[in-house]
Short mmCIF file of C-alpha atoms in Angstrom, two decimals:
data_model
loop_
_atom_site.label_atom_id
_atom_site.label_comp_id
_atom_site.label_asym_id
_atom_site.label_seq_id
_atom_site.Cartn_x
_atom_site.Cartn_y
_atom_site.Cartn_z
CA MET A 1 -12.46 211.17 154.34
CA ILE A 2 -11.03 213.68 151.86
CA ALA A 3 -7.80 211.73 151.72
CA ARG A 4 -9.72 208.54 150.83
CA LEU A 5 -11.60 210.32 148.06
CA LEU A 6 -8.36 211.70 146.65
CA LEU A 7 -6.84 208.20 146.68
CA LEU A 8 -9.91 206.79 144.92
CA LEU A 9 -9.78 209.54 142.29
CA ALA A 10 -6.08 208.92 141.71
CA PHE A 11 -6.79 205.19 141.27
CA VAL A 12 -9.57 205.82 138.72
CA LEU A 13 -7.41 208.23 136.74
CA SER A 14 -4.62 205.66 136.67
CA LEU A 15 -6.81 203.00 135.02
CA PRO A 16 -6.24 202.36 131.30
CA ALA A 17 -8.74 204.06 128.98
CA HIS A 18 -10.49 200.79 128.06
CA ALA A 19 -11.32 200.18 131.74
CA ALA A 20 -13.37 203.39 132.00
CA PRO A 21 -17.08 202.71 132.58
CA ARG A 22 -19.35 203.27 129.58
CA CYS A 23 -22.78 202.66 131.08
CA LEU A 24 -23.54 206.17 132.27
CA SER A 25 -27.25 205.47 132.89
CA ASP A 26 -27.66 201.70 133.38
CA CYS A 27 -25.06 198.92 133.58
CA THR A 28 -27.29 195.87 133.07
CA PRO A 29 -26.10 193.83 130.04
CA ARG A 30 -28.64 194.34 127.24
CA ILE A 31 -29.38 194.01 123.54
CA GLY A 32 -29.75 197.48 122.05
CA ILE A 33 -32.59 197.98 119.55
CA VAL A 34 -32.44 201.08 117.37
CA SER A 35 -35.62 201.55 115.35
CA ALA A 36 -35.86 203.95 112.44
CA PHE A 37 -39.66 203.67 112.24
CA GLY A 38 -41.70 205.16 115.08
CA ALA A 39 -44.77 202.94 114.66
CA GLU A 40 -42.61 199.82 114.95
CA ALA A 41 -40.73 201.20 117.95
CA ASP A 42 -44.10 201.74 119.67
CA ILE A 43 -45.00 198.06 119.15
CA LEU A 44 -41.68 196.87 120.55
CA VAL A 45 -41.96 199.15 123.59
CA ALA A 46 -45.57 198.04 124.20
CA ASN A 47 -44.42 194.39 124.28
CA THR A 48 -41.54 195.11 126.66
CA GLN A 49 -42.05 194.07 130.27
CA GLY A 50 -40.76 195.99 133.28
CA ARG A 51 -40.34 199.16 131.27
CA ARG A 52 -38.23 202.03 132.53
CA SER A 53 -37.52 205.22 130.57
CA PHE A 54 -34.33 207.27 130.43
CA THR A 55 -34.10 210.58 128.58
CA VAL A 56 -30.65 211.41 127.21
CA ASN A 57 -30.23 214.64 125.27
CA GLY A 58 -33.97 214.55 124.50
CA ASN A 59 -33.91 210.94 123.25
CA ARG A 60 -36.11 208.43 125.10
CA PHE A 61 -34.44 205.10 125.84
CA THR A 62 -36.72 202.34 127.18
CA THR A 63 -35.27 199.41 129.10
CA GLY A 64 -37.00 196.18 130.08
CA THR A 65 -37.39 192.58 128.96
CA LEU A 66 -38.59 191.69 125.46
CA ARG A 67 -39.10 188.05 124.48
CA GLY A 68 -36.92 186.97 127.39
CA ASN A 69 -34.04 189.33 126.56
CA ARG A 70 -32.97 192.39 128.51
CA VAL A 71 -33.19 195.21 125.98
CA VAL A 72 -32.92 198.95 125.57
CA ILE A 73 -34.98 200.50 122.75
CA VAL A 74 -34.65 203.90 121.09
CA LEU A 75 -36.01 205.65 118.00
CA SER A 76 -33.18 206.92 115.82
CA GLY A 77 -34.95 209.44 113.63
CA VAL A 78 -34.26 209.65 109.90
CA SER A 79 -30.71 210.14 108.57
CA MET A 80 -27.19 208.85 108.94
CA ILE A 81 -26.31 211.64 111.38
CA ASN A 82 -29.18 210.85 113.76
CA SER A 83 -28.44 207.14 113.59
CA THR A 84 -24.78 207.74 114.43
CA MET A 85 -25.55 210.06 117.31
CA VAL A 86 -28.26 207.91 118.92
CA THR A 87 -26.27 204.68 118.56
CA GLN A 88 -23.21 206.16 120.27
CA LEU A 89 -25.41 207.64 123.01
CA MET A 90 -26.87 204.18 123.59
CA LEU A 91 -23.43 202.56 123.80
CA ASP A 92 -22.20 205.24 126.21
CA HIS A 93 -25.20 205.16 128.55
CA PHE A 94 -26.06 201.44 128.56
CA HIS A 95 -24.15 198.16 128.70
CA VAL A 96 -25.03 197.04 125.17
CA GLN A 97 -23.61 193.67 124.18
CA ARG A 98 -25.31 193.43 120.78
CA LEU A 99 -27.18 195.80 118.48
CA ILE A 100 -30.28 195.38 116.33
CA MET A 101 -31.37 197.98 113.75
CA SER A 102 -34.83 197.79 112.21
CA GLY A 103 -37.07 199.90 110.04
CA ILE A 104 -38.32 200.57 106.51
CA SER A 105 -36.22 200.78 103.34
CA GLY A 106 -36.40 201.00 99.58
CA GLY A 107 -35.77 197.99 97.39
CA VAL A 108 -32.78 197.87 95.04
CA ASN A 109 -32.93 194.23 93.92
CA PRO A 110 -35.99 194.04 91.62
CA ALA A 111 -36.56 190.40 92.63
CA HIS A 112 -37.93 191.51 96.02
CA HIS A 113 -41.47 192.69 96.76
CA VAL A 114 -43.13 195.29 98.95
CA GLY A 115 -43.36 193.89 102.48
CA ASP A 116 -40.35 191.56 102.26
CA VAL A 117 -37.99 191.88 105.24
CA ILE A 118 -34.35 192.00 104.15
CA VAL A 119 -31.51 190.97 106.48
CA PRO A 120 -28.21 191.82 104.73
CA GLU A 121 -24.93 190.15 105.65
CA ARG A 122 -23.06 193.45 105.31
CA TRP A 123 -23.68 197.17 104.86
CA ALA A 124 -21.85 199.88 102.94
CA MET A 125 -22.03 203.65 102.31
CA PRO A 126 -21.86 204.17 98.54
CA LEU A 127 -22.41 207.93 98.81
CA GLU A 128 -19.10 208.44 100.58
CA VAL A 129 -17.55 209.56 97.28
CA TYR A 130 -14.80 211.42 95.48
CA TRP A 131 -16.84 213.59 93.12
CA ASN A 132 -14.76 214.05 90.01
CA HIS A 133 -15.53 216.35 87.11
CA ASP A 134 -16.00 213.35 84.81
CA GLY A 135 -15.71 209.56 84.76
CA THR A 136 -11.92 209.40 84.56
CA PRO A 137 -10.20 208.12 87.73
CA PRO A 138 -9.11 211.04 89.92
CA ALA A 139 -5.36 211.56 90.20
CA PRO A 140 -4.75 214.32 92.76
CA CYS A 141 -1.73 212.45 94.15
CA GLY A 142 -0.15 211.46 90.82
CA ALA A 143 -1.30 208.03 89.69
CA PRO A 144 -4.89 207.48 88.47
CA GLY A 145 -7.05 206.42 91.39
CA ASP A 146 -4.50 207.53 94.00
CA VAL A 147 -6.13 209.82 96.57
CA SER A 148 -3.94 208.82 99.52
CA CYS A 149 -2.33 212.27 99.85
CA LEU A 150 -5.79 213.55 100.78
CA GLY A 151 -6.18 210.91 103.49
CA LEU A 152 -8.68 209.02 101.31
CA LYS A 153 -8.97 205.64 99.64
CA LEU A 154 -11.23 204.65 96.75
CA ALA A 155 -13.54 201.74 97.37
CA GLU A 156 -13.21 198.11 96.45
CA ALA A 157 -16.18 195.77 96.68
CA ASP A 158 -15.54 192.04 96.78
CA GLY A 159 -11.87 192.69 96.03
CA LYS A 160 -12.44 194.77 92.87
CA PRO A 161 -12.47 198.55 92.26
CA VAL A 162 -16.00 199.92 91.98
CA PRO A 163 -16.69 201.73 88.68
CA PRO A 164 -17.99 205.28 89.13
CA PHE A 165 -21.56 206.45 88.69
CA VAL A 166 -21.31 208.85 85.76
CA GLY A 167 -24.11 211.24 84.87
CA ALA A 168 -24.62 213.71 82.08
CA ALA A 169 -22.85 217.07 82.42
CA PRO A 170 -22.53 218.72 84.85
CA VAL A 171 -22.98 215.67 87.13
CA GLY A 172 -19.51 214.22 86.53
CA GLY A 173 -18.32 210.97 88.11
CA LEU A 174 -19.00 209.73 91.64
CA PHE A 175 -16.20 207.41 92.80
CA MET A 176 -17.07 205.49 95.98
CA ARG A 177 -14.63 205.82 98.86
CA GLN A 178 -13.86 203.61 101.81
CA ASN A 179 -14.55 204.91 105.31
CA PHE A 180 -11.85 205.67 107.81
CA VAL A 181 -12.58 204.04 111.18
CA MET A 182 -10.73 204.51 114.44
CA SER A 183 -11.02 201.93 117.21
CA ARG A 184 -9.07 200.88 120.27
CA GLU A 185 -7.81 197.75 118.53
CA ARG A 186 -6.62 199.66 115.43
CA ALA A 187 -5.23 202.78 117.12
CA PRO A 188 -3.35 204.88 116.29
CA GLN A 189 -3.36 204.03 112.57
CA GLY A 190 -7.06 203.27 112.24
CA GLU A 191 -8.31 201.48 109.13
CA PHE A 192 -10.24 201.95 105.89
CA ARG A 193 -13.39 199.88 105.35
CA PHE A 194 -16.06 199.61 102.68
CA ASP A 195 -18.26 196.82 104.06
CA TYR A 196 -19.37 196.39 107.67
CA GLU A 197 -20.18 192.73 108.24
CA ALA A 198 -23.18 191.79 110.36
CA ASP A 199 -22.54 189.35 113.21
CA PRO A 200 -22.32 185.73 111.93
CA ALA A 201 -23.99 184.26 115.03
CA MET A 202 -26.94 186.65 114.74
CA LEU A 203 -27.24 185.95 111.01
CA GLU A 204 -27.32 182.21 111.73
CA VAL A 205 -30.31 182.69 114.02
CA ALA A 206 -32.01 185.02 111.51
CA ARG A 207 -31.75 182.36 108.79
CA ALA A 208 -33.62 179.89 110.98
CA ILE A 209 -36.58 182.00 112.10
CA ARG A 210 -39.95 181.58 110.43
CA PRO A 211 -42.11 184.49 111.65
CA ALA A 212 -45.74 184.55 110.54
CA LEU A 213 -45.68 187.56 108.21
CA ALA A 214 -49.05 188.97 107.22
CA ARG A 215 -50.12 190.02 103.73
CA CYS A 216 -52.88 192.29 105.05
CA GLY A 217 -52.36 194.85 107.80
CA PRO A 218 -54.51 194.90 110.96
CA LYS A 219 -56.58 197.79 109.59
CA ALA A 220 -57.66 195.60 106.66
CA PHE A 221 -59.99 193.65 108.94
CA THR A 222 -63.42 194.94 109.95
CA PRO A 223 -65.36 193.28 112.78
CA GLY A 224 -68.15 191.13 111.37
CA VAL A 225 -66.60 191.01 107.89
CA SER A 226 -64.96 187.71 106.96
CA GLU A 227 -62.65 188.95 104.19
CA PRO A 228 -60.00 191.68 104.54
CA ASP A 229 -60.14 194.85 102.47
CA PRO A 230 -58.04 193.98 99.39
CA LYS A 231 -56.87 197.60 99.11
CA LEU A 232 -55.08 197.15 102.44
CA CYS A 233 -53.23 193.97 101.40
CA VAL A 234 -50.03 193.60 99.39
CA ALA A 235 -50.17 191.41 96.29
CA THR A 236 -47.32 189.03 97.20
CA GLN A 237 -46.88 187.14 100.47
CA PRO A 238 -44.00 188.84 102.34
CA ARG A 239 -40.96 186.76 103.27
CA VAL A 240 -37.71 187.12 105.20
CA VAL A 241 -34.62 187.25 102.96
CA VAL A 242 -31.20 186.86 104.59
CA GLY A 243 -27.99 187.72 102.74
CA GLY A 244 -26.39 190.15 100.35
CA ARG A 245 -25.39 193.77 100.84
CA GLY A 246 -27.47 196.63 102.17
CA VAL A 247 -26.48 200.24 101.45
CA SER A 248 -27.19 203.51 103.25
CA GLY A 249 -26.75 207.15 102.30
CA THR A 250 -27.56 210.72 103.23
CA LEU A 251 -30.21 211.13 100.54
CA PHE A 252 -33.72 209.86 99.84
CA LEU A 253 -33.20 207.77 96.71
CA ALA A 254 -35.66 208.54 93.91
CA ASN A 255 -33.34 208.00 90.96
CA PRO A 256 -33.88 204.79 88.95
CA ALA A 257 -30.52 205.13 87.19
CA TYR A 258 -28.61 205.25 90.46
CA ARG A 259 -30.66 202.38 91.85
CA SER A 260 -29.71 200.26 88.82
CA TYR A 261 -26.07 201.27 89.29
CA LEU A 262 -26.12 200.10 92.91
CA PHE A 263 -27.64 196.78 91.92
CA GLU A 264 -25.28 196.18 88.99
CA GLN A 265 -22.06 197.23 90.73
CA LEU A 266 -22.69 196.22 94.34
CA GLN A 267 -25.52 193.68 94.00
CA ALA A 268 -27.24 195.78 96.65
CA GLU A 269 -30.51 194.46 98.07
CA THR A 270 -31.89 197.59 99.73
CA PHE A 271 -31.20 201.29 100.28
CA GLU A 272 -32.02 203.42 103.32
CA MET A 273 -30.61 206.21 105.50
CA GLU A 274 -29.48 204.76 108.85
CA THR A 275 -28.08 201.22 109.11
CA ALA A 276 -24.56 201.63 107.70
CA ALA A 277 -24.02 204.51 110.14
CA LEU A 278 -25.03 202.25 113.03
CA ALA A 279 -22.74 199.56 111.59
CA HIS A 280 -19.83 202.01 111.53
CA VAL A 281 -20.39 202.91 115.20
CA ALA A 282 -20.84 199.24 116.11
CA HIS A 283 -17.56 198.31 114.41
CA ALA A 284 -15.66 201.19 116.04
CA ASN A 285 -16.92 200.09 119.45
CA GLY A 286 -16.52 196.35 118.91
CA VAL A 287 -20.23 195.57 119.28
CA PRO A 288 -21.84 192.85 117.05
CA TYR A 289 -24.92 193.95 115.09
CA ILE A 290 -27.65 192.85 112.71
CA ALA A 291 -30.31 194.80 110.78
CA PHE A 292 -33.86 194.01 109.62
CA ARG A 293 -35.40 196.18 106.89
CA SER A 294 -38.95 195.95 105.54
CA LEU A 295 -39.22 197.00 101.88
CA SER A 296 -41.65 199.82 101.20
CA ASP A 297 -41.12 200.20 97.44
CA LEU A 298 -38.56 199.90 94.65
CA ALA A 299 -36.31 202.89 95.33
CA GLY A 300 -36.75 205.53 92.67
CA ALA A 301 -39.68 203.86 90.93
CA GLU A 302 -41.98 206.52 89.50
CA GLU A 303 -45.02 204.40 88.71
CA PHE A 304 -47.82 204.20 91.30
CA ASN A 305 -47.78 200.97 93.23
CA ALA A 306 -50.88 200.09 95.24
CA ASP A 307 -48.74 197.85 97.48
CA VAL A 308 -46.92 200.90 98.87
CA GLY A 309 -50.16 202.49 100.03
CA ALA A 310 -51.39 199.18 101.47
CA LEU A 311 -48.15 198.68 103.40
CA PHE A 312 -48.39 201.94 105.31
CA SER A 313 -52.13 202.68 105.52
CA SER A 314 -52.99 199.20 106.82
CA GLY A 315 -50.34 199.07 109.57
CA LEU A 316 -48.63 196.16 107.79
CA ALA A 317 -45.19 197.80 107.73
CA GLU A 318 -44.79 198.12 111.48
CA THR A 319 -46.63 194.86 112.24
CA ASN A 320 -44.37 192.67 110.10
CA GLU A 321 -41.20 194.52 111.03
CA ALA A 322 -41.92 194.09 114.74
CA ALA A 323 -42.86 190.44 114.18
CA VAL A 324 -39.44 189.71 112.67
CA THR A 325 -37.56 191.55 115.42
CA MET A 326 -39.46 189.72 118.16
CA ALA A 327 -39.15 186.34 116.42
CA PHE A 328 -35.41 186.88 116.27
CA LEU A 329 -35.23 187.83 119.94
CA GLU A 330 -37.22 184.75 120.90
CA ALA A 331 -34.89 182.51 118.88
CA TRP A 332 -31.83 184.28 120.25
CA LYS A 333 -32.99 183.69 123.81
CA ALA A 334 -33.67 180.02 123.07
CA ARG A 335 -30.18 179.70 121.59
CA ALA A 336 -28.59 181.17 124.71
CA THR A 337 -30.63 179.07 127.16
CA PRO A 338 -29.19 175.58 127.82
CA ARG A 339 -31.67 172.76 127.37
CA ARG A 340 -32.39 170.60 130.40
CA GLN A 341 -31.54 166.96 129.96
CA PRO A 342 -34.42 164.57 130.72
CA LYS A 343 -34.02 162.65 133.98
#
């Protein structure tokens, strides 16, 4: 018996690294859903059939079937670090074939409205920066803009260098950098990336869905009263917008000048604190992803906006966000299910 176990162990150790099992808790193929907003995660879990919970390092992962798809759902918690950690935990403990990120975000493109759900085609991390003393290109390695001797590379967006964000003294100049990513396919050199593209097949499905988004949250309606409370409704009918670039960073953005900079230089649609980190992990692990983000405000806007209060106090934020995620899952399942030919 011992000899057989030793032979089995020797066989496992001889396997190439990519053959090592990754599903430490459950090996059923699933779509992984990482939610950054607890109220929305609760709705998704409540609609999941055959629920089973796993606790990994204090994080609750819920498996089951949602809109016909086998899923695993987890709440990320705020911040790039939490998103990175929870996403990698999910990929290590479950057989995740595709990833969905959803939650709330701030608007960058002023054409959007509170309650709109944005589905960017790609995500970037503009706050991965070389912070220079002023707006002149850094030259630590000799030539202006050359930071290669430090193991770094300044960012290009859409094939062009990104101008720095320059503030009054002593702010200096923030030059965006590309991220270094290591993956099995790119080892041992790795690669530098600025944008992380969402999965084209998932984007195609997202463009076709037409979820019924509400303008008034469920708390706006009182039994016996025909009209909703207008204070718990947003002014503009929410819509799903697919395309453009989303950006994520390690700060809560309340700076109108930096918001304008992101829109002018990157044509960014939305800013938040989790998705690009998930996208980085997804790319490193070779897992396709998509992200849905419901706009809560115009990032950095100082004026009071009644729509912001209506979005959260009425339950509209989580209701619409969950509606989009579930509409996507329903459409994704329909896409994967072959249609029966009539006899």
